[in-house]
Tab-separated table of C-alpha atoms and ligand atoms in Angstrom:
chain	number	residue	atom	x	y	z
A	726	UNK	CA	-15.855	-168.134	-70.065
A	727	UNK	CA	-17.805	-170.423	-66.977
A	728	UNK	CA	-17.998	-174.442	-67.962
A	729	UNK	CA	-21.913	-173.794	-69.073
A	730	UNK	CA	-20.606	-171.541	-71.955
A	731	UNK	CA	-18.118	-173.593	-73.199
A	732	UNK	CA	-20.279	-176.968	-73.176
A	733	UNK	CA	-22.743	-174.608	-75.002
A	734	UNK	CA	-20.177	-172.711	-77.551
A	735	UNK	CA	-18.749	-176.462	-78.184
A	736	UNK	CA	-22.001	-177.780	-79.144
A	737	UNK	CA	-23.867	-177.143	-82.477
A	738	UNK	CA	-27.428	-177.604	-82.467
A	739	UNK	CA	-27.493	-178.675	-86.264
A	740	UNK	CA	-24.969	-179.169	-88.917
A	741	UNK	CA	-24.971	-178.363	-92.686
A	742	UNK	CA	-23.067	-181.520	-94.008
A	743	UNK	CA	-22.705	-184.735	-92.715
A	744	UNK	CA	-21.340	-188.638	-93.970
A	745	UNK	CA	-23.399	-191.702	-92.488
A	746	UNK	CA	-21.150	-194.555	-92.208
A	747	UNK	CA	-18.087	-195.865	-94.237
A	748	UNK	CA	-17.220	-195.579	-97.696
A	749	UNK	CA	-20.659	-197.612	-98.989
A	750	UNK	CA	-22.147	-194.586	-97.022
A	751	UNK	CA	-24.341	-191.994	-97.550
A	752	UNK	CA	-24.112	-188.056	-98.031
A	753	UNK	CA	-27.030	-185.795	-96.131
A	754	UNK	CA	-27.368	-182.165	-96.896
A	755	UNK	CA	-29.142	-179.787	-94.620
A	756	UNK	CA	-31.271	-178.281	-97.368
A	757	UNK	CA	-30.706	-174.448	-96.711
A	758	UNK	CA	-33.284	-173.569	-99.145
A	759	UNK	CA	-35.963	-174.837	-96.444
A	760	UNK	CA	-34.557	-172.890	-93.739
A	761	UNK	CA	-36.112	-171.236	-91.642
A	762	UNK	CA	-39.874	-172.860	-92.316
A	763	UNK	CA	-38.084	-176.556	-92.129
A	764	UNK	CA	-34.830	-178.191	-90.630
A	765	UNK	CA	-34.464	-181.011	-92.843
A	766	UNK	CA	-31.382	-183.184	-93.910
A	767	UNK	CA	-31.624	-184.294	-97.267
A	768	UNK	CA	-30.190	-187.574	-98.537
A	769	UNK	CA	-27.736	-187.073	-101.459
A	770	UNK	CA	-27.586	-190.434	-103.664
A	771	UNK	CA	-25.626	-189.511	-106.579
A	772	UNK	CA	-23.151	-186.755	-107.485
A	773	UNK	CA	-25.606	-185.147	-110.124
A	774	UNK	CA	-27.633	-184.448	-106.688
A	775	UNK	CA	-24.665	-183.344	-105.057
A	776	UNK	CA	-23.915	-180.812	-107.909
A	777	UNK	CA	-27.660	-179.556	-108.099
A	778	UNK	CA	-27.693	-178.943	-104.576
A	779	UNK	CA	-24.529	-176.883	-104.289
A	780	UNK	CA	-25.946	-174.665	-107.611
A	781	UNK	CA	-29.577	-174.411	-106.021
A	782	UNK	CA	-27.661	-173.088	-102.539
A	783	UNK	CA	-29.376	-176.157	-100.927
A	784	UNK	CA	-25.749	-176.677	-99.293
A	785	UNK	CA	-23.750	-173.437	-99.489
A	786	UNK	CA	-21.184	-170.548	-97.948
A	787	UNK	CA	-17.327	-171.501	-98.764
A	788	UNK	CA	-16.001	-174.098	-96.728
A	789	UNK	CA	-19.592	-176.379	-96.586
A	790	UNK	CA	-19.179	-176.240	-100.418
A	791	UNK	CA	-15.571	-177.648	-100.216
A	792	UNK	CA	-16.519	-180.428	-97.653
A	793	UNK	CA	-20.025	-181.549	-99.557
A	794	UNK	CA	-17.944	-181.723	-103.001
A	795	UNK	CA	-15.314	-183.610	-101.382
A	796	UNK	CA	-17.486	-186.089	-99.798
A	797	UNK	CA	-19.688	-186.261	-103.279
A	798	UNK	CA	-16.677	-187.440	-105.087
A	799	UNK	CA	-17.256	-190.485	-102.521
A	800	UNK	CA	-20.377	-190.581	-103.676
A	801	UNK	CA	-19.832	-190.820	-107.101
A	802	UNK	CA	-17.280	-193.665	-107.065
A	803	UNK	CA	-19.822	-195.766	-105.353
A	804	UNK	CA	-21.486	-196.981	-108.777
A	805	UNK	CA	-17.996	-198.579	-109.490
A	806	UNK	CA	-18.183	-201.032	-106.517
A	807	UNK	CA	-21.159	-203.048	-107.662
A	808	UNK	CA	-19.411	-203.769	-111.443
A	809	UNK	CA	-16.060	-204.243	-110.178
A	810	UNK	CA	-14.910	-201.370	-112.059
A	811	UNK	CA	-10.390	-201.489	-112.785
A	812	UNK	CA	-8.412	-199.578	-110.649
A	813	UNK	CA	-7.433	-197.779	-113.960
A	814	UNK	CA	-11.481	-196.814	-114.902
A	815	UNK	CA	-11.841	-196.087	-110.940
A	816	UNK	CA	-8.958	-193.083	-111.360
A	817	UNK	CA	-9.893	-191.966	-114.498
A	818	UNK	CA	-13.805	-191.657	-113.171
A	819	UNK	CA	-12.453	-189.839	-109.657
A	820	UNK	CA	-10.983	-187.375	-111.253
A	821	UNK	CA	-14.256	-186.835	-113.619
A	822	UNK	CA	-15.611	-186.650	-110.654
A	823	UNK	CA	-13.570	-183.936	-109.626
A	824	UNK	CA	-13.672	-181.933	-113.014
A	825	UNK	CA	-17.493	-181.810	-112.778
A	826	UNK	CA	-18.104	-181.145	-109.214
A	827	UNK	CA	-15.350	-177.944	-109.847
A	828	UNK	CA	-18.295	-176.364	-112.437
A	829	UNK	CA	-20.894	-176.045	-110.014
A	830	UNK	CA	-19.926	-172.768	-108.648
A	831	UNK	CA	-16.916	-170.468	-109.382
A	832	UNK	CA	-15.813	-167.880	-106.834
A	833	UNK	CA	-15.397	-169.784	-103.928
A	834	UNK	CA	-12.219	-170.775	-103.794
A	835	UNK	CA	-12.739	-173.827	-101.237
A	836	UNK	CA	-14.092	-175.767	-103.995
A	837	UNK	CA	-11.434	-175.820	-105.727
A	838	UNK	CA	-9.181	-175.750	-102.525
A	839	UNK	CA	-11.028	-179.233	-101.611
A	840	UNK	CA	-11.222	-180.879	-105.120
A	841	UNK	CA	-7.685	-180.311	-105.368
A	842	UNK	CA	-7.221	-182.484	-102.366
A	843	UNK	CA	-9.023	-184.904	-103.558
A	844	UNK	CA	-7.120	-184.889	-106.823
A	845	UNK	CA	-3.964	-185.214	-104.618
A	846	UNK	CA	-5.211	-188.343	-103.097
A	847	UNK	CA	-6.109	-189.974	-106.606
A	848	UNK	CA	-2.707	-189.290	-107.677
A	849	UNK	CA	-1.028	-190.954	-104.624
A	850	UNK	CA	-3.282	-194.187	-104.598
A	851	UNK	CA	-3.584	-194.854	-108.674
A	852	UNK	CA	-1.848	-198.307	-107.765
A	853	UNK	CA	-3.938	-199.542	-105.505
A	854	UNK	CA	-5.874	-202.497	-105.934
A	855	UNK	CA	-9.302	-202.033	-105.877
A	856	UNK	CA	-11.942	-198.822	-106.777
A	857	UNK	CA	-12.854	-199.660	-102.627
A	858	UNK	CA	-9.706	-198.930	-101.398
A	859	UNK	CA	-9.198	-195.358	-103.183
A	860	UNK	CA	-12.343	-194.490	-102.209
A	861	UNK	CA	-11.670	-195.076	-98.266
A	862	UNK	CA	-8.615	-193.073	-99.096
A	863	UNK	CA	-10.774	-190.374	-100.446
A	864	UNK	CA	-13.246	-190.953	-97.628
A	865	UNK	CA	-10.789	-190.322	-95.325
A	866	UNK	CA	-9.486	-187.253	-96.789
A	867	UNK	CA	-12.799	-185.814	-97.013
A	868	UNK	CA	-13.127	-186.604	-93.390
A	869	UNK	CA	-9.995	-184.496	-92.698
A	870	UNK	CA	-11.215	-181.641	-94.806
A	871	UNK	CA	-14.436	-181.959	-92.774
A	872	UNK	CA	-12.398	-181.732	-89.106
A	873	UNK	CA	-10.090	-178.966	-90.264
A	874	UNK	CA	-12.724	-176.638	-90.900
A	875	UNK	CA	-14.287	-177.435	-87.707
A	876	UNK	CA	-11.029	-176.911	-86.176
A	877	UNK	CA	-10.330	-173.506	-88.059
A	878	UNK	CA	-14.218	-172.394	-86.845
A	879	UNK	CA	-13.086	-172.130	-83.623
A	880	UNK	CA	-10.088	-170.686	-83.699
A	881	UNK	CA	-11.091	-167.861	-85.925
A	882	UNK	CA	-14.325	-167.669	-83.440
A	883	UNK	CA	-11.214	-166.955	-80.433
A	884	UNK	CA	-9.268	-164.683	-82.578
A	885	UNK	CA	-12.138	-162.615	-83.817
A	886	UNK	CA	-14.027	-162.290	-80.528
A	887	UNK	CA	-10.905	-160.839	-79.025
A	888	UNK	CA	-11.171	-157.993	-81.403
A	889	UNK	CA	-15.040	-156.655	-79.705
A	890	UNK	CA	-15.336	-154.919	-76.756
A	891	UNK	CA	-18.090	-155.486	-74.271
A	892	UNK	CA	-21.170	-154.027	-75.049
A	893	UNK	CA	-20.671	-153.431	-78.736
A	894	UNK	CA	-22.704	-153.277	-81.702
A	895	UNK	CA	-21.583	-155.598	-84.273
A	896	UNK	CA	-23.211	-155.471	-88.322
A	897	UNK	CA	-22.767	-158.793	-90.658
A	898	UNK	CA	-24.123	-159.477	-93.941
A	899	UNK	CA	-25.023	-162.885	-95.428
A	900	UNK	CA	-24.598	-166.315	-93.281
A	901	UNK	CA	-20.864	-167.015	-92.134
A	902	UNK	CA	-22.324	-169.951	-89.522
A	903	UNK	CA	-22.574	-173.663	-88.900
A	904	UNK	CA	-24.857	-173.789	-92.284
A	905	UNK	CA	-22.107	-172.187	-94.044
A	906	UNK	CA	-19.316	-174.385	-92.449
A	907	UNK	CA	-18.284	-177.251	-91.068
A	908	UNK	CA	-19.215	-176.139	-86.925
A	909	UNK	CA	-19.703	-172.927	-85.798
A	910	UNK	CA	-18.447	-170.743	-89.019
A	911	UNK	CA	-16.461	-167.974	-89.389
A	912	UNK	CA	-17.488	-164.119	-88.883
A	913	UNK	CA	-20.203	-165.509	-87.216
A	914	UNK	CA	-18.157	-167.540	-84.971
A	915	UNK	CA	-16.006	-164.452	-83.470
A	916	UNK	CA	-20.094	-163.013	-82.499
A	917	UNK	CA	-21.102	-166.324	-81.145
A	918	UNK	CA	-17.354	-166.831	-78.984
A	919	UNK	CA	-18.181	-163.285	-77.786
A	920	UNK	CA	-21.395	-163.861	-77.189
A	921	UNK	CA	-20.469	-167.203	-74.596
A	922	UNK	CA	-17.465	-165.107	-73.362
A	923	UNK	CA	-20.396	-162.653	-71.948
A	924	UNK	CA	-19.571	-160.024	-73.979
A	925	UNK	CA	-22.943	-158.658	-74.298
A	926	UNK	CA	-22.885	-158.041	-77.925
A	927	UNK	CA	-25.820	-156.913	-80.116
A	928	UNK	CA	-25.827	-158.120	-83.683
A	929	UNK	CA	-27.457	-156.675	-86.770
A	930	UNK	CA	-28.230	-158.937	-89.662
A	931	UNK	CA	-28.584	-157.406	-93.014
A	932	UNK	CA	-31.022	-159.688	-94.502
A	933	UNK	CA	-29.027	-159.784	-97.765
A	934	UNK	CA	-30.508	-159.661	-101.089
A	935	UNK	CA	-31.482	-161.372	-103.151
A	936	UNK	CA	-31.267	-164.357	-101.526
A	937	UNK	CA	-31.919	-163.479	-98.010
A	938	UNK	CA	-29.422	-165.596	-96.100
A	939	UNK	CA	-28.956	-163.129	-93.447
A	940	UNK	CA	-32.979	-162.985	-92.802
A	941	UNK	CA	-33.214	-166.592	-93.301
A	942	UNK	CA	-30.302	-168.239	-92.074
A	943	UNK	CA	-28.021	-166.061	-90.192
A	944	UNK	CA	-31.043	-164.839	-87.830
A	945	UNK	CA	-32.020	-168.210	-87.468
A	946	UNK	CA	-28.560	-169.247	-86.296
A	947	UNK	CA	-28.139	-166.231	-83.536
A	948	UNK	CA	-31.619	-167.191	-82.562
A	949	UNK	CA	-30.581	-171.018	-82.024
A	950	UNK	CA	-27.877	-169.465	-79.994
A	951	UNK	CA	-29.869	-167.092	-77.980
A	952	UNK	CA	-27.635	-164.004	-79.234
A	953	UNK	CA	-29.293	-160.763	-79.121
A	954	UNK	CA	-29.752	-160.053	-82.508
A	955	UNK	CA	-31.975	-157.347	-85.193
A	956	UNK	CA	-32.899	-158.173	-88.715
A	957	UNK	CA	-32.649	-155.117	-90.976
A	958	UNK	CA	-32.790	-154.550	-94.830
A	959	UNK	CA	-29.099	-154.471	-96.821
A	960	UNK	CA	-30.663	-150.361	-97.603
A	961	UNK	CA	-30.421	-149.783	-93.826
A	962	UNK	CA	-27.060	-149.984	-92.976
A	963	UNK	CA	-25.838	-146.661	-93.443
A	964	UNK	CA	-28.627	-144.862	-90.632
A	965	UNK	CA	-27.942	-147.806	-88.215
A	966	UNK	CA	-24.105	-146.486	-89.036
A	967	UNK	CA	-25.114	-143.229	-88.540
A	968	UNK	CA	-27.502	-143.761	-85.553
A	969	UNK	CA	-24.124	-145.198	-83.455
A	970	UNK	CA	-25.418	-148.680	-83.500
A	971	UNK	CA	-22.645	-150.618	-84.567
A	972	UNK	CA	-19.160	-150.432	-83.361
A	973	UNK	CA	-17.740	-153.272	-85.817
A	974	UNK	CA	-18.895	-154.856	-89.356
A	975	UNK	CA	-17.890	-158.328	-89.718
A	976	UNK	CA	-18.266	-160.620	-92.720
A	977	UNK	CA	-16.675	-163.614	-93.869
A	978	UNK	CA	-15.127	-164.282	-97.594
A	979	UNK	CA	-15.207	-166.345	-100.509
A	980	UNK	CA	-12.391	-165.988	-101.733
A	981	UNK	CA	-9.013	-163.888	-100.989
A	982	UNK	CA	-6.517	-162.862	-102.953
A	983	UNK	CA	-2.648	-162.446	-102.278
A	984	UNK	CA	-2.691	-158.552	-101.357
A	985	UNK	CA	-6.398	-159.232	-99.379
A	986	UNK	CA	-8.622	-158.220	-101.776
A	987	UNK	CA	-11.910	-160.194	-100.802
A	988	UNK	CA	-15.063	-161.767	-102.686
A	989	UNK	CA	-17.851	-161.750	-100.740
A	990	UNK	CA	-21.565	-161.829	-101.059
A	991	UNK	CA	-22.976	-159.144	-103.323
A	992	UNK	CA	-23.689	-156.102	-100.842
A	993	UNK	CA	-20.069	-156.633	-99.081
A	994	UNK	CA	-18.415	-153.773	-101.232
A	995	UNK	CA	-20.907	-151.189	-100.616
A	996	UNK	CA	-20.565	-151.719	-95.907
A	997	UNK	CA	-17.077	-151.495	-96.216
A	998	UNK	CA	-17.217	-148.384	-98.046
A	999	UNK	CA	-20.148	-147.295	-95.656
A	1000	UNK	CA	-18.004	-148.417	-92.674
A	1001	UNK	CA	-14.697	-146.285	-93.477
A	1002	UNK	CA	-16.744	-143.123	-94.262
A	1003	UNK	CA	-17.980	-143.551	-90.539
A	1004	UNK	CA	-14.762	-144.886	-89.276
A	1005	UNK	CA	-16.384	-148.118	-88.265
A	1006	UNK	CA	-13.451	-151.038	-88.119
A	1007	UNK	CA	-14.052	-153.410	-91.311
A	1008	UNK	CA	-13.191	-157.146	-90.479
A	1009	UNK	CA	-12.939	-159.930	-92.926
A	1010	UNK	CA	-12.884	-163.949	-91.136
A	1011	UNK	CA	-12.084	-166.543	-93.074
A	1012	UNK	CA	-10.053	-169.793	-92.713
A	1013	UNK	CA	-7.014	-170.107	-95.067
A	1014	UNK	CA	-8.624	-172.574	-97.359
A	1015	UNK	CA	-10.029	-169.250	-98.625
A	1016	UNK	CA	-7.081	-167.803	-99.686
A	1017	UNK	CA	-5.985	-167.928	-103.089
A	1018	UNK	CA	-2.467	-166.831	-103.339
A	1019	UNK	CA	-1.867	-167.582	-107.259
A	1020	UNK	CA	-4.468	-163.895	-107.822
A	1021	UNK	CA	-3.281	-160.454	-106.489
A	1022	UNK	CA	-5.635	-158.198	-108.366
A	1023	UNK	CA	-9.713	-159.207	-107.055
A	1024	UNK	CA	-10.356	-157.705	-110.480
A	1025	UNK	CA	-9.236	-161.284	-111.610
A	1026	UNK	CA	-11.962	-163.153	-109.297
A	1027	UNK	CA	-14.164	-164.876	-111.477
A	1028	UNK	CA	-17.919	-163.942	-110.092
A	1029	UNK	CA	-20.605	-166.050	-110.357
A	1030	UNK	CA	-23.673	-164.627	-112.413
A	1031	UNK	CA	-27.011	-165.928	-111.051
A	1032	UNK	CA	-30.522	-166.103	-112.731
A	1033	UNK	CA	-32.735	-163.202	-112.924
A	1034	UNK	CA	-35.930	-164.555	-111.475
A	1035	UNK	CA	-33.462	-164.572	-108.169
A	1036	UNK	CA	-34.084	-160.946	-108.499
A	1037	UNK	CA	-37.537	-160.811	-109.699
A	1038	UNK	CA	-39.774	-163.808	-108.961
A	1039	UNK	CA	-37.506	-165.643	-105.932
A	1040	UNK	CA	-39.495	-167.153	-103.581
A	1041	UNK	CA	-42.194	-167.944	-105.756
A	1042	UNK	CA	-44.005	-164.647	-105.582
A	1043	UNK	CA	-43.305	-162.089	-109.180
A	1044	UNK	CA	-41.788	-159.069	-107.708
A	1045	UNK	CA	-40.755	-157.358	-111.002
A	1046	UNK	CA	-42.009	-157.106	-114.728
A	1047	UNK	CA	-42.027	-159.923	-117.452
A	1048	UNK	CA	-39.388	-159.561	-119.774
A	1049	UNK	CA	-36.709	-156.695	-118.219
A	1050	UNK	CA	-33.308	-156.591	-118.103
A	1051	UNK	CA	-31.433	-157.802	-115.078
A	1052	UNK	CA	-28.127	-157.601	-113.211
A	1053	UNK	CA	-27.538	-160.532	-110.451
A	1054	UNK	CA	-23.957	-160.495	-109.993
A	1055	UNK	CA	-23.786	-163.189	-106.423
A	1056	UNK	CA	-20.604	-161.756	-105.147
A	1057	UNK	CA	-18.845	-158.347	-105.203
A	1058	UNK	CA	-15.036	-157.923	-104.246
A	1059	UNK	CA	-14.086	-155.511	-101.718
A	1060	UNK	CA	-10.215	-153.702	-102.167
A	1061	UNK	CA	-7.709	-154.668	-99.393
A	1062	UNK	CA	-7.682	-150.696	-98.689
A	1063	UNK	CA	-10.878	-151.192	-97.299
A	1064	UNK	CA	-10.753	-154.302	-94.916
A	1065	UNK	CA	-9.164	-153.635	-91.414
A	1066	UNK	CA	-8.106	-156.805	-90.514
A	1067	UNK	CA	-8.477	-160.388	-92.099
A	1068	UNK	CA	-9.167	-163.058	-89.440
A	1069	UNK	CA	-7.836	-166.307	-89.612
A	1070	UNK	CA	-7.409	-169.583	-88.025
A	1071	UNK	CA	-3.713	-168.960	-87.081
A	1072	UNK	CA	-4.094	-165.351	-86.457
A	1073	UNK	CA	-5.125	-161.515	-87.239
A	1074	UNK	CA	-3.473	-160.132	-90.722
A	1075	UNK	CA	-3.423	-156.355	-89.624
A	1076	UNK	CA	-3.075	-153.895	-91.275
A	1077	UNK	CA	-3.816	-155.769	-94.686
A	1078	UNK	CA	-0.882	-156.089	-96.690
A	1079	UNK	CA	0.877	-158.482	-99.403
A	1080	UNK	CA	3.586	-159.474	-96.980
A	1081	UNK	CA	1.390	-160.213	-94.375
A	1082	UNK	CA	-1.167	-161.979	-95.961
A	1083	UNK	CA	1.341	-164.629	-97.394
A	1084	UNK	CA	3.228	-164.833	-94.770
A	1085	UNK	CA	-0.198	-165.384	-91.981
A	1086	UNK	CA	-1.897	-167.526	-94.544
A	1087	UNK	CA	0.448	-169.349	-95.964
A	1088	UNK	CA	0.967	-170.662	-92.520
A	1089	UNK	CA	-2.703	-172.090	-92.107
A	1090	UNK	CA	-3.967	-175.503	-91.025
A	1091	UNK	CA	-5.304	-175.957	-94.818
A	1092	UNK	CA	-1.651	-175.461	-96.365
A	1093	UNK	CA	-0.410	-178.561	-93.974
A	1094	UNK	CA	-0.248	-181.357	-96.699
B	2583	MRU	O1	-24.268	-167.028	-102.026
B	2583	MRU	P1	-23.697	-168.076	-100.774
B	2583	MRU	O2	-24.818	-168.257	-99.893
B	2583	MRU	O3	-22.820	-169.455	-101.054
B	2583	MRU	O4	-22.463	-166.959	-100.220
B	2583	MRU	C1	-22.205	-167.271	-98.963
B	2583	MRU	C2	-21.250	-165.847	-98.417
B	2583	MRU	O5	-21.121	-164.951	-99.273
B	2583	MRU	C3	-20.107	-166.371	-97.210
B	2583	MRU	O6	-19.806	-165.097	-96.713
B	2583	MRU	C4	-18.741	-166.637	-97.486
B	2583	MRU	O7	-18.964	-167.980	-97.781
B	2583	MRU	C5	-18.639	-167.143	-96.389
B	2583	MRU	S1	-19.283	-168.781	-95.231
B	2583	MRU	C6	-18.223	-168.845	-94.043
């Protein structure tokens, strides 16, 4: 990589989540529902607003949800400062904030993982002198979760890029870039790293119905980084594979079980089936914070069901009759046997087996307390 490329690859032109100031400071989110038309950071003034932002996908993508929720706990503690709440009340409030934020979205395990880390900080600091002191510790932990994710993304990028032959076509689904993480992404980090290494890759991005994360967000990110890329409708993936335009498929993950079954954006499972038929390697890229080693079978992953209007009247345009039945699961589960390799920040899991998942994910950055 040349120095210029290195410089480019390190600096992200946008951030999805940021905290300004000390524990009296403010959470800001890049409102992803406005992209690609507007790039706007919104201030988050309350925990309820943070909860709404996660539910409405203003902030989305498994790692970014976890980071935003961690900071939102700090936001939720701020009203206690003004009325000099007791430490007992502060601890109880901090726990309630974690419980409340955990109700926002059910599938991405990073949310629960980040909130568990915040709960551990609450438990360790239940004897400190004031709400401010407890909140300072909570902010420190949120910043650490944020920083770790940044480092994990860059490491995933390096491991992932090493798997791509120069000149390849790469198909991806949903959005797994800097918008979905602290910086750079997971599957998209592998793509961006390969691009900055000068590998001359060509990306095909699924538009990702119904909410178009691929069209609105991934194409926007690829454009910011100047990566040669082509948008396709989800239904075109089979044809693109048959025409020999792609040599790899790479996607992110919302939750990976101990044997490697992977929940990711709806449509991922279909892509894995297509990739197997066309003998194309199918890669999943995710940090260790996305693994849920308490679950073995992917059928046990809770799948978020979203509103029917996202299919019948998304983006303000009615595209189906009123009063019809709609099924709108936000995620599906790809069985481990369809996954060629899982790329993490500590190495590549290949072949995908329970032994290898447990040994590599267990060594991840996120498992260090
Ligand atoms: O519903 P979303 O947009 O939050 O779904 C996001 C995905 O499915 C991503 O692929 C996943 O979270 C990985 S992000 C690095």
